[in-house]
Tab-separated table of C-alpha atoms and ligand atoms in Angstrom:
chain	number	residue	atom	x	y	z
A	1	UNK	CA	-36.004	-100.900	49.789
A	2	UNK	CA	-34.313	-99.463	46.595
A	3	UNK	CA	-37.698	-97.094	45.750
A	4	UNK	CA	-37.402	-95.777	49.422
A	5	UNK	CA	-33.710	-94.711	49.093
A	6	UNK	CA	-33.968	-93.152	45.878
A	7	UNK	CA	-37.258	-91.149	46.788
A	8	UNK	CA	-35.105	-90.436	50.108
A	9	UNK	CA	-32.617	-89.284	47.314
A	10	UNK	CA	-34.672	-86.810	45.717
A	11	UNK	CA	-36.080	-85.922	49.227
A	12	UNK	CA	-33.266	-84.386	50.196
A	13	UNK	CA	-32.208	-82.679	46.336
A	14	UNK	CA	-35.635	-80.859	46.967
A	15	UNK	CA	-34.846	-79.988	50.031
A	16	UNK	CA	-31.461	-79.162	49.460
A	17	UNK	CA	-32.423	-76.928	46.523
A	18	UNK	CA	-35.263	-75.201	48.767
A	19	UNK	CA	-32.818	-74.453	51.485
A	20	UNK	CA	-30.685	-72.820	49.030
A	21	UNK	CA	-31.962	-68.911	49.300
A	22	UNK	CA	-33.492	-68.003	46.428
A	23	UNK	CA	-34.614	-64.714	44.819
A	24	UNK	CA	-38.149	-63.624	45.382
A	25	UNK	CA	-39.228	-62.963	41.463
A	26	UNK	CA	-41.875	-61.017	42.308
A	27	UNK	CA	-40.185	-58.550	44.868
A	28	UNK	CA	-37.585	-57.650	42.028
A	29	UNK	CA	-40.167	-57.291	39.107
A	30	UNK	CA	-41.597	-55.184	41.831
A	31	UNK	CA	-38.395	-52.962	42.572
A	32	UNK	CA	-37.958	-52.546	38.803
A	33	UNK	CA	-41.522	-51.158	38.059
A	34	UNK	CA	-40.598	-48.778	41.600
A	35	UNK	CA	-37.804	-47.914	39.614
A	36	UNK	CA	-39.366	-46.800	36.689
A	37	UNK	CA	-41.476	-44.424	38.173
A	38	UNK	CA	-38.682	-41.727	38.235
A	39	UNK	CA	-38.877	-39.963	35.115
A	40	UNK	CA	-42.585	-41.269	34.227
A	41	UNK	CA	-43.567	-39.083	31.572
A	42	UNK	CA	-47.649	-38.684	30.645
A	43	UNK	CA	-46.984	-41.148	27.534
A	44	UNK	CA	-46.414	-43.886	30.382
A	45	UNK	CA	-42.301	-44.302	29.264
A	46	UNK	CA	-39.607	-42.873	31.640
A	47	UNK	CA	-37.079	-40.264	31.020
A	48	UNK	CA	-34.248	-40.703	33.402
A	49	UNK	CA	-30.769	-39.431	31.886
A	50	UNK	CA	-27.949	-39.112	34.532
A	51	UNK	CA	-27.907	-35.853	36.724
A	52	UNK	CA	-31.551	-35.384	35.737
A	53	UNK	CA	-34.312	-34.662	38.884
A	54	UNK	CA	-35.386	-37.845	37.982
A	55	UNK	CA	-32.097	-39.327	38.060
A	56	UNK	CA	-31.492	-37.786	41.600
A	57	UNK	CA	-34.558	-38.760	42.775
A	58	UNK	CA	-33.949	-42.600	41.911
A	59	UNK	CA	-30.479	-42.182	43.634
A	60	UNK	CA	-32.235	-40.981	46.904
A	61	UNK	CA	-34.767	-43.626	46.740
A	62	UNK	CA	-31.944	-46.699	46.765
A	63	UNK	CA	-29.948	-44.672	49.404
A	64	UNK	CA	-33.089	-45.469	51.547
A	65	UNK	CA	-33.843	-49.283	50.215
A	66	UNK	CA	-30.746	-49.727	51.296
A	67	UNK	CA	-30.784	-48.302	54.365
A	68	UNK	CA	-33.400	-49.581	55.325
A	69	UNK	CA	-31.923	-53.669	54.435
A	70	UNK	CA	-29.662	-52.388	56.751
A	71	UNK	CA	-26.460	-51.407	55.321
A	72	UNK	CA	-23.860	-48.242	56.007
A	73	UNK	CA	-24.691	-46.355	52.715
A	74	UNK	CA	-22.717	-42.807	51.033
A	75	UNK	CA	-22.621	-41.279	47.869
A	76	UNK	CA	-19.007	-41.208	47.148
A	77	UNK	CA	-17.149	-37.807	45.467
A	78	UNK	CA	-18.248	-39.160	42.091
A	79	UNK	CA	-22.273	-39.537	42.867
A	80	UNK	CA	-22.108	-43.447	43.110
A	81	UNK	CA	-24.454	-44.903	45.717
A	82	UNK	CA	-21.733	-47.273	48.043
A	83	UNK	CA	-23.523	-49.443	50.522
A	84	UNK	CA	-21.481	-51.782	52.743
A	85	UNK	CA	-22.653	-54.603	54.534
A	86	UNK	CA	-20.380	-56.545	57.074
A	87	UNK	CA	-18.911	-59.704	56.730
A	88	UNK	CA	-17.710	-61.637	59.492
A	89	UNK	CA	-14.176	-60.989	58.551
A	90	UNK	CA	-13.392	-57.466	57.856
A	91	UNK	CA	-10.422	-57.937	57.477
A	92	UNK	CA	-11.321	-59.566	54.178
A	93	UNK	CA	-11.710	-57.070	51.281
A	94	UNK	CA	-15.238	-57.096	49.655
A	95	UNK	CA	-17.088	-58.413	47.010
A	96	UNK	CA	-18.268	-55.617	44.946
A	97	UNK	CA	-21.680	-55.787	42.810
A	98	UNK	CA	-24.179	-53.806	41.036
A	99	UNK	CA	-24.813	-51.384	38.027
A	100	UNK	CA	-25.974	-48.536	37.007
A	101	UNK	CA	-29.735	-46.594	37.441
A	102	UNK	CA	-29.591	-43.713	34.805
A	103	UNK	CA	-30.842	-43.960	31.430
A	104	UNK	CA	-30.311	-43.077	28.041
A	105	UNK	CA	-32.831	-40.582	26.441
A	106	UNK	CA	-35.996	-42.460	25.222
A	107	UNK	CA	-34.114	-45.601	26.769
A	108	UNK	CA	-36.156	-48.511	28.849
A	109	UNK	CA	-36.895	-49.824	32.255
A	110	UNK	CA	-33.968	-52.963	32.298
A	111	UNK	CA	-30.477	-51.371	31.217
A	112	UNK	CA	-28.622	-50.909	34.188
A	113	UNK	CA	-31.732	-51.638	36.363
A	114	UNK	CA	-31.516	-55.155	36.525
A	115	UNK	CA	-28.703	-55.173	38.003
A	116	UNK	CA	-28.931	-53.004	40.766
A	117	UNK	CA	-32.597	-54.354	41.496
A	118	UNK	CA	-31.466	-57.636	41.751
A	119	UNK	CA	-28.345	-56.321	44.081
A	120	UNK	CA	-30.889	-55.189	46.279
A	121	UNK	CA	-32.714	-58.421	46.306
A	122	UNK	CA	-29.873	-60.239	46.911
A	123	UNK	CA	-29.223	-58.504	49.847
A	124	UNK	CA	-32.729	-58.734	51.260
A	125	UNK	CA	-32.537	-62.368	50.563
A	126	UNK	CA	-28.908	-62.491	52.717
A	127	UNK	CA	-31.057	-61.102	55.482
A	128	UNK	CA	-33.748	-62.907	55.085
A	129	UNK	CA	-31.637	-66.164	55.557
A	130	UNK	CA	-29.867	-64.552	58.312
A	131	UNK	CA	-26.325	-65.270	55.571
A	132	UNK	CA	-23.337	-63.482	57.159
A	133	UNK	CA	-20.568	-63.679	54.359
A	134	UNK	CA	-16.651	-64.210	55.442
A	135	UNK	CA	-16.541	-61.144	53.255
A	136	UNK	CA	-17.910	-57.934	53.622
A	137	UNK	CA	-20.286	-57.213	50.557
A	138	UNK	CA	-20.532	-53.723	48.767
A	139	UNK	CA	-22.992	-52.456	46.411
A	140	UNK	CA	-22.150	-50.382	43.730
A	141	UNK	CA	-24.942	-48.146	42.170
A	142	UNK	CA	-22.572	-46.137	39.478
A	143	UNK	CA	-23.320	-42.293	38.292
A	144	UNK	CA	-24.014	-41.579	35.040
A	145	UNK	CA	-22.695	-44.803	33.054
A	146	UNK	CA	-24.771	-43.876	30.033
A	147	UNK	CA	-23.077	-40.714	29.815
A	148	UNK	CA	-19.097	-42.343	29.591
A	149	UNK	CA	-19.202	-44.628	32.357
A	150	UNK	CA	-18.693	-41.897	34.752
A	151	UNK	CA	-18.685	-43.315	38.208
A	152	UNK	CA	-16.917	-46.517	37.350
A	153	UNK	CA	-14.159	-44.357	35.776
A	154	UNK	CA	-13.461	-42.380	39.193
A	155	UNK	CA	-13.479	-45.512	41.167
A	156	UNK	CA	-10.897	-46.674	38.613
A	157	UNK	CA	-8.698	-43.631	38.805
A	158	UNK	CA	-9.174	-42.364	35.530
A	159	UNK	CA	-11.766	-39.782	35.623
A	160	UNK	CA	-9.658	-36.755	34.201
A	161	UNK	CA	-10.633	-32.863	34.008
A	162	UNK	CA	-11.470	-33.037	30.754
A	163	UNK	CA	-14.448	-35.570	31.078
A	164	UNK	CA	-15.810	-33.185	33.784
A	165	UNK	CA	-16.256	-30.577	31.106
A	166	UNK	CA	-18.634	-33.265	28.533
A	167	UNK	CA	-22.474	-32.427	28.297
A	168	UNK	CA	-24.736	-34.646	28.359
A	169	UNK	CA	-28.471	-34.637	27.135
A	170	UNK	CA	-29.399	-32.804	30.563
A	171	UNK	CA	-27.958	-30.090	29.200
A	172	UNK	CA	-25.343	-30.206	32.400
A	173	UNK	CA	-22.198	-31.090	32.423
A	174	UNK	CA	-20.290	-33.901	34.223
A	175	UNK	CA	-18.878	-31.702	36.924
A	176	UNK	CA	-22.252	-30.388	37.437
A	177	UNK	CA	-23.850	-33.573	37.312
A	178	UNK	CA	-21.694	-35.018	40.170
A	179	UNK	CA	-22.281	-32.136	42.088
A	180	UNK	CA	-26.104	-32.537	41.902
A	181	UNK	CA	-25.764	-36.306	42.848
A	182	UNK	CA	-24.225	-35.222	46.222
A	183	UNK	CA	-20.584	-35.987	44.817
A	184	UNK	CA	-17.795	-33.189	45.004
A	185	UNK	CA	-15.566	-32.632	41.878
A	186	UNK	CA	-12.274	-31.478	44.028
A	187	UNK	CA	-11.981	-34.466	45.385
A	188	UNK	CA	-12.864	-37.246	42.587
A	189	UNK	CA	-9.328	-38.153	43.209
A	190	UNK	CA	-10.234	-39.646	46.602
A	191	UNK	CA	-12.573	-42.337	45.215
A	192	UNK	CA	-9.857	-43.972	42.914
A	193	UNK	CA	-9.713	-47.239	44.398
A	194	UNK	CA	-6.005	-49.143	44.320
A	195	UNK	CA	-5.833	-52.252	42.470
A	196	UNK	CA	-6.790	-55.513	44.317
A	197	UNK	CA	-8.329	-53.555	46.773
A	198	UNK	CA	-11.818	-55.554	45.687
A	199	UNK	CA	-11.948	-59.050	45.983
A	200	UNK	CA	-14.563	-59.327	42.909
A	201	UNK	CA	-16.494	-57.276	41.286
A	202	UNK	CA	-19.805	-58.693	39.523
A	203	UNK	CA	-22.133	-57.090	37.208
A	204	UNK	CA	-25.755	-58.977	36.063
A	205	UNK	CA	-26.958	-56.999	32.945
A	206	UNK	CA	-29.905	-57.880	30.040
A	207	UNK	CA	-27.450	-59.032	27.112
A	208	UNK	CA	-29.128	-55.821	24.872
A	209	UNK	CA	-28.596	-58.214	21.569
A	210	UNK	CA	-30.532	-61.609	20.540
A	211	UNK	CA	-27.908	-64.099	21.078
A	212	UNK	CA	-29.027	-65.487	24.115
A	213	UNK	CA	-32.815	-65.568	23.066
A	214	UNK	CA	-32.187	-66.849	19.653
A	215	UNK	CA	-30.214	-69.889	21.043
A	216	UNK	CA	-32.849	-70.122	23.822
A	217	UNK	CA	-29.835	-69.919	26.181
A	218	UNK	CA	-30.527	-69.011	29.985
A	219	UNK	CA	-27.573	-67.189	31.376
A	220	UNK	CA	-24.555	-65.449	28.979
A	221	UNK	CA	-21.249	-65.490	30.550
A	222	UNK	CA	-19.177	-62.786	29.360
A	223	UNK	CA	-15.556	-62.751	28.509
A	224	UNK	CA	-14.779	-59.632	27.192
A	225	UNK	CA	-16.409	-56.015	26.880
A	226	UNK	CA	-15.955	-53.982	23.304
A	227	UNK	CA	-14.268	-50.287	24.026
A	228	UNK	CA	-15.444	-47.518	22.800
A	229	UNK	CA	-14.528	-44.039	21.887
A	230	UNK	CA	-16.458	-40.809	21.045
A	231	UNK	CA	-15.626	-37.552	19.086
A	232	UNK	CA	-17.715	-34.252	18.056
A	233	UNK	CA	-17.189	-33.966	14.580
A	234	UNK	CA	-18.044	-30.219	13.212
A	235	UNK	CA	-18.374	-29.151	10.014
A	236	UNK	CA	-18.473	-25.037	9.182
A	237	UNK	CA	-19.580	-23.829	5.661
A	238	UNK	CA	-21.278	-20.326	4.878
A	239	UNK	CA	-24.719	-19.907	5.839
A	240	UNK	CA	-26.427	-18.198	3.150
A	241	UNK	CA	-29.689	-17.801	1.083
A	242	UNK	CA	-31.280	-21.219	-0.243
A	243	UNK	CA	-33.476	-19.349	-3.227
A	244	UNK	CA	-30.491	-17.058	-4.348
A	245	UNK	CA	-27.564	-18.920	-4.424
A	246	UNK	CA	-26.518	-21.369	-7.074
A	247	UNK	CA	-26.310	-25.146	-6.342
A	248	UNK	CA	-22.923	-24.985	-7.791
A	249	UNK	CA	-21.771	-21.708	-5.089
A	250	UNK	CA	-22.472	-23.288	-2.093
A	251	UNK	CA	-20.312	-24.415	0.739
A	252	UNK	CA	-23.116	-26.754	2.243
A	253	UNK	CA	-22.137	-28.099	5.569
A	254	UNK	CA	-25.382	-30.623	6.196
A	255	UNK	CA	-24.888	-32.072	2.667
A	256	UNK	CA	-20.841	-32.561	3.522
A	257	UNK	CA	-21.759	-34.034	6.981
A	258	UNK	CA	-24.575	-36.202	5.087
A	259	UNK	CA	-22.269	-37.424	2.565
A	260	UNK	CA	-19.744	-38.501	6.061
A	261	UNK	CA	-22.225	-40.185	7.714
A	262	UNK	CA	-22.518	-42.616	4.674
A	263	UNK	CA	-19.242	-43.218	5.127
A	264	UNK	CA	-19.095	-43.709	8.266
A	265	UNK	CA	-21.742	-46.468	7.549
A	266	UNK	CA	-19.382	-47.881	4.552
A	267	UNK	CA	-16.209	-47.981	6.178
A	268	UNK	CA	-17.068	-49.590	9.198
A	269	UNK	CA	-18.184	-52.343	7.186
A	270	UNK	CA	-15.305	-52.079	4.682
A	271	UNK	CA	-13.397	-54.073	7.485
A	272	UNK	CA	-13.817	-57.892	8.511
A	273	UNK	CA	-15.198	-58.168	11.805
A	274	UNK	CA	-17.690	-57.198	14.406
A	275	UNK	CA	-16.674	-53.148	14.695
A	276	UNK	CA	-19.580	-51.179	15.015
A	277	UNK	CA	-19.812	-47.161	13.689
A	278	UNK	CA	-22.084	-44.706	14.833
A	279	UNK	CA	-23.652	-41.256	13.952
A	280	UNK	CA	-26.339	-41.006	16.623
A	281	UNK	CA	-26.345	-37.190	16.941
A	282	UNK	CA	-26.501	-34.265	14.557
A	283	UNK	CA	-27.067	-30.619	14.760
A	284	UNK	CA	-27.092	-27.950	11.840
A	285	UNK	CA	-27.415	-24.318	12.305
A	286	UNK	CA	-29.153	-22.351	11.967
A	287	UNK	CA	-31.640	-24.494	11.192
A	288	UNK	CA	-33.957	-23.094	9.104
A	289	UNK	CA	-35.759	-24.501	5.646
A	290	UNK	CA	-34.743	-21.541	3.495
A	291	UNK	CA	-30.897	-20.763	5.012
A	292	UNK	CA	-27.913	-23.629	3.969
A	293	UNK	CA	-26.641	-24.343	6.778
A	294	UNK	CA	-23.646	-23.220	7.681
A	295	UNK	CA	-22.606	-24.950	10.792
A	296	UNK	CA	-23.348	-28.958	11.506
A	297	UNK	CA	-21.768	-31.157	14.279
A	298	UNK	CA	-22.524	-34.511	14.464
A	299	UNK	CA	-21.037	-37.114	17.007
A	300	UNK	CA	-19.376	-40.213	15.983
A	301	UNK	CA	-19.040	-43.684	17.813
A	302	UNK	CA	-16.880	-46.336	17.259
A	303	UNK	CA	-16.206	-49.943	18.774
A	304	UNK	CA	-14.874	-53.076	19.062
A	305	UNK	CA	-13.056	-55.955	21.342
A	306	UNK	CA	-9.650	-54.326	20.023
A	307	UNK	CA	-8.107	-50.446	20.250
A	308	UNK	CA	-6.141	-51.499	17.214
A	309	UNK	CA	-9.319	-51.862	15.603
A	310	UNK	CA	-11.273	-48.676	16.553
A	311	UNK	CA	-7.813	-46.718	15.667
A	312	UNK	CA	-7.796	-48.147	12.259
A	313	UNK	CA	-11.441	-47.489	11.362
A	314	UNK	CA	-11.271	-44.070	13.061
A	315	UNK	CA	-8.168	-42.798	11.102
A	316	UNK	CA	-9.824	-44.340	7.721
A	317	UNK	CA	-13.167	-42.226	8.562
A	318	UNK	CA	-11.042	-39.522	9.419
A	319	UNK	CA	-9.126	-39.434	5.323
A	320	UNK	CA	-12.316	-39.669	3.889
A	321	UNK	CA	-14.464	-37.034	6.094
A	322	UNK	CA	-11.152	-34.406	5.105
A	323	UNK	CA	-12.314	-35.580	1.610
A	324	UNK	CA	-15.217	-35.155	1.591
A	325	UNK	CA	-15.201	-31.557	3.302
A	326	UNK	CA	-12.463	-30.670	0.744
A	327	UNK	CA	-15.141	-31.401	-2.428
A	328	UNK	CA	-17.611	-29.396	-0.369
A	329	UNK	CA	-15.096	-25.899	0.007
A	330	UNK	CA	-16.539	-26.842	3.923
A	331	UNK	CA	-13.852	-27.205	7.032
A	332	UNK	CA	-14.200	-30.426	9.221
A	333	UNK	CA	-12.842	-30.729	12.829
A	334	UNK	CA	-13.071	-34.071	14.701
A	335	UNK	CA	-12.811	-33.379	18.295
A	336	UNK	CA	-12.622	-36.583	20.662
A	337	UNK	CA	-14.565	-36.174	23.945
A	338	UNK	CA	-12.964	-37.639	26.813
A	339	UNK	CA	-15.415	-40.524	27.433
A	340	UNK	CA	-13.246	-43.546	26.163
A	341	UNK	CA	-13.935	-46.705	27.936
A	342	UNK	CA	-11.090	-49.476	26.612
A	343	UNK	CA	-11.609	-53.018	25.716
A	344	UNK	CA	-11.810	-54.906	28.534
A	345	UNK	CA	-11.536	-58.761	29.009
A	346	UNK	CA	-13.246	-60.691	31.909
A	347	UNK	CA	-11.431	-62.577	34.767
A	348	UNK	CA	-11.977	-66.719	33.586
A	349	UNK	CA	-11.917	-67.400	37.056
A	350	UNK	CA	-15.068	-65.171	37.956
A	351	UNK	CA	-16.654	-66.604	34.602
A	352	UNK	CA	-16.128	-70.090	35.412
A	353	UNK	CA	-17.398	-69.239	39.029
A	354	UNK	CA	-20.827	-67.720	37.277
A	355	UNK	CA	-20.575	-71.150	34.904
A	356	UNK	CA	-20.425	-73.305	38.144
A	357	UNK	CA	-23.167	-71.222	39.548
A	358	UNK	CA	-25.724	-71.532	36.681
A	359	UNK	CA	-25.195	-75.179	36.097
A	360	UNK	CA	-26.075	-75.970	39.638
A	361	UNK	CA	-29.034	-73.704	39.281
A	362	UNK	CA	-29.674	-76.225	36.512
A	363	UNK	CA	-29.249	-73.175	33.900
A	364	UNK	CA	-28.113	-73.202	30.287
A	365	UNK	CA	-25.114	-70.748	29.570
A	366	UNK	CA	-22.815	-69.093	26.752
A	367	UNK	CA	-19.763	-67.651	26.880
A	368	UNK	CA	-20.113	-64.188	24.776
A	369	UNK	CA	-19.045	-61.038	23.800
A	370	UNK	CA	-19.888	-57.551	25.413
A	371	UNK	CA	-21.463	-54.886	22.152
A	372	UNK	CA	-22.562	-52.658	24.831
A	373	UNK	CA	-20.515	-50.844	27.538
A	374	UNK	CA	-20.534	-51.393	31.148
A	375	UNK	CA	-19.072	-50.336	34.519
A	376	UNK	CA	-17.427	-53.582	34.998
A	377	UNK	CA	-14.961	-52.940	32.011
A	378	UNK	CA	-13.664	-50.115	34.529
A	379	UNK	CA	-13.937	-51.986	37.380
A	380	UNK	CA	-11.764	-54.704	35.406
A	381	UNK	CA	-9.273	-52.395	35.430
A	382	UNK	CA	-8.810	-52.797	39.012
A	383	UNK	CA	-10.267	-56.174	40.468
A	384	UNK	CA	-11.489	-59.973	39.070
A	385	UNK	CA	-14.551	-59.037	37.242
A	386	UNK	CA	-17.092	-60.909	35.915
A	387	UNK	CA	-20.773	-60.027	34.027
A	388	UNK	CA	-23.815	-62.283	33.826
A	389	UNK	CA	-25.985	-61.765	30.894
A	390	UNK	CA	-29.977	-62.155	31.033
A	391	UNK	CA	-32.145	-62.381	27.876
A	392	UNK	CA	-33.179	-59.041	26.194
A	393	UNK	CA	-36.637	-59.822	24.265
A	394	UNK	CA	-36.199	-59.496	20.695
A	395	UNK	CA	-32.526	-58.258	21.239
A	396	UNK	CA	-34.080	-54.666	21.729
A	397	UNK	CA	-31.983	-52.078	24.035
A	398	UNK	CA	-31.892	-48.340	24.457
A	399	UNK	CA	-35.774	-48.150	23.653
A	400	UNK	CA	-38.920	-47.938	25.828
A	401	UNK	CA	-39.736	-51.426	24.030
A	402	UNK	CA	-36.798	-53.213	26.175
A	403	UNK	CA	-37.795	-56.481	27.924
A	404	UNK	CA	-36.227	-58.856	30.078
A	405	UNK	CA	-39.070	-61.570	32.167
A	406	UNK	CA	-39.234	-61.434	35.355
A	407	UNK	CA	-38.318	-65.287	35.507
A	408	UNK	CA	-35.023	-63.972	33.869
A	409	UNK	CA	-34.227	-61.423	36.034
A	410	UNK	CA	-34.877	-64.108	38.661
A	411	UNK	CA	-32.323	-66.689	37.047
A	412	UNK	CA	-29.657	-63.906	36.711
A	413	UNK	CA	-30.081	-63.011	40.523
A	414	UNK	CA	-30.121	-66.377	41.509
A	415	UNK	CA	-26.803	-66.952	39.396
A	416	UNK	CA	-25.682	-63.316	41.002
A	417	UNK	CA	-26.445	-64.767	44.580
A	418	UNK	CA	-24.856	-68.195	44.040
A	419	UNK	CA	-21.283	-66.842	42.510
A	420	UNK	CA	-20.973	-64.091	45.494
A	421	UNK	CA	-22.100	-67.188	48.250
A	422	UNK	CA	-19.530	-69.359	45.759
A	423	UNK	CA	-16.720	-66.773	45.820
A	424	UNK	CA	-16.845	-65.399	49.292
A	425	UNK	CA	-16.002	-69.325	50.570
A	426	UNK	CA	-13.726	-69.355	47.658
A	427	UNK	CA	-11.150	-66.132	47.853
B	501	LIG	O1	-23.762	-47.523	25.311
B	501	LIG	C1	-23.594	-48.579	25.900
B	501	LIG	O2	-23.044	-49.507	25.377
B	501	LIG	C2	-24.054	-48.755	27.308
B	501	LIG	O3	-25.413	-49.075	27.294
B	501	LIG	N1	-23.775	-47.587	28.076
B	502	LIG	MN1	-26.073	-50.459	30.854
B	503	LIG	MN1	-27.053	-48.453	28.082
């Protein structure tokens, strides 16, 4: 009698756990390789930076997936895709998910993606279960994040004139960019959303480090996103002939700017903790092997969990690049660019909501840190908000060798499905 109640027992776990919806792995490996055909490039990798045709392309081809699962979709004033799907109170406000679909240059197929693909599946999956919410759901797809979290800055209200005016590797600028994704720069004001006005907001990303794959963990949990800030930094010196004038009569502006971005690189780690500093960018004019160059500008990065932090290692940088353009008779101008994204901390109750999802997924978990930016440290700004890390093989992001298995992706949709069915009886 005992053996027949406990096998009844596990009967009905199995059958409870089937009748939970689950992601179809295969559909959303499928929608990412879809994906990655925008921008496919004859060496078989895919160039997709924001505002590109690519880029626009991609955004046209979700407009219709999700269409076509049914929902109300627009691009809003800022170019991010918004698709709304009813709940059976609509009253209630929504639970916002989703990422982003643009790329950085030479960038991969799972940054950003995975987390719009698997918003899509979860949706499919809702309708496939024939799962109205209480809530109405809304999916996010946000413009140009790679470029200064662009979309998810508008929605937050702080998209300001200047930003319009950055360039980005298209060679266009924001404002130009939004207008190409169907947005309208006049009225970016409009898609400011007020605070509280989103019940949650969730965001499933690959991790982009080796944390979670090191310490063979399934799901990270994260509590708070690094800020980051970005300036031009330009150095002028006199162009002038290589052969004819004297090593010790030259006002060298790649040598100054080469002798800053070791210092950039020694300063950063001159101070305890995990701040990270950048040169990813440089260009010298005019460029040729037998003219010094006379004009260089080279970006700078710098972040951490704390604007205390980033202040302190910027204004150090700063001393020492005035030094070292003084020693080198060169000027040096640092000139931030209005793509700031601030340190942004997690909601615990969303986290604890994704913890309590994963564990009854039967998941392992780890509550982490954020190195990379995201939309959801804007959309923290304004609503609980919560991000669900996935394995990134190797710890490799921002490269066409980026990974993240498809039984990954499946484990952070499933979480993704499971916190939004969790919160939507919870709020
Ligand atoms: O740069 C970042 O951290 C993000 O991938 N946009
Ligand atoms: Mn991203
Ligand atoms: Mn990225």
């Amino acid at each position: 009698m005992i053996r027949f109640i406990i096998s009844l027992f596990f009967f009905g776990c199995i059958l409870l756990q089937a009748q939970k919806p689950q992601i179809n792995q295969d559909r959303l490996e499928k929608r990412i390789f879809e994906l990655a055909k925008f921008g496919l490039q004859e060496n078989g990798e895919t160039e997709r930076v924001a505002f590109s045709d690519a880029d626009v392309a991609a955004q046209q081809w979700v407009v219709q997936s999700l269409t076509n699962l049914g929902l109300e979709v627009h691009i809003d004033f800022a170019g991010n895709i918004i698709g709304k799907r009813q709940g059976k109170k609509p009253s209630l406000k929504p639970i916002s998910f989703g990422s982003h679909i643009d790329r950085v240059p030479n960038g991969g197929n799972y940054d950003g993606c995975v987390g719009s693909m698997a918003a899509l599946e979860v949706l499919e999956v809702l309708n496939e279960n024939k799962i109205t919410t209480r809530h109405p759901l809304e999916i996010i797809i946000f413009s140009n994040e790679e470029g200064g979290v662009m979309g998810s800055r508008a929605i937050a209200g702080h998209l300001g004139k200047d930003a319009l005016k950055v360039v980005n590797s298209t060679g266009f600028t924001m404002g130009e960019g939004i207008m190409r994704l169907g947005g309208d720069t006049t009225r970016i004001a409009e898609v400011a959303r007020k605070k509280d006005e989103i019940a949650a907001f969730l965001e499933l990303h690959i991790e982009q480090g080796g944390t979670l794959e090191k310490e063979n963990i399934d799901i990270g949990i994260v509590e708070g996103i690094v800020g980051l800030k970005w300036w031009d930094v330009e150095f002028t010196g006199f162009s002038n002939h290589a052969g004819t004038t004297p090593m010790n009569a030259r006002q060298d502006a790649l040598l100054a700017a080469a002798k800053f971005i070791v210092a950039v690189n020694e300063i950063t780690n001159s101070f305890d903790g995990a701040q990270v500093g950048t040169v990813g960018k440089i260009k010298a004019e005019p460029g040729a092997p037998n003219v010094i160059p006379g004009k260089v500008v080279t970006s700078l990065e710098i972040r951490d969990l704390s604007s205390d932090i980033i202040e302190k290692v910027y204004q150090a940088i700063k001393t020492k690049g005035e030094e070292i353009a003084k020693d080198s008779d060169v000027q040096i101008e640092f000139r931030p660019l209005d793509t700031t994204a601030d340190p942004a901390m997690m909601t615990s109750e969303i986290q604890d909501a994704i913890g309590a999802a994963a564990k009854k997924l039967g998941l392992s978990t780890k509550r982490m840190p954020s190195g990379a930016g995201h939309d959801a440290q804007d959309m923290a700004l304004i609503a609980p908000t919560g991000m669900i890390f996935v394995p990134s093989n190797g710890g490799i992001s921002h490269s066409p060798k980026e990974f993240t298995s498809p039984e990954d992706m499946a484990n952070g949709a499933n979480v993704l499905l499971q916190t939004i069915l969790a919160l939507d009886k919870k709020l």
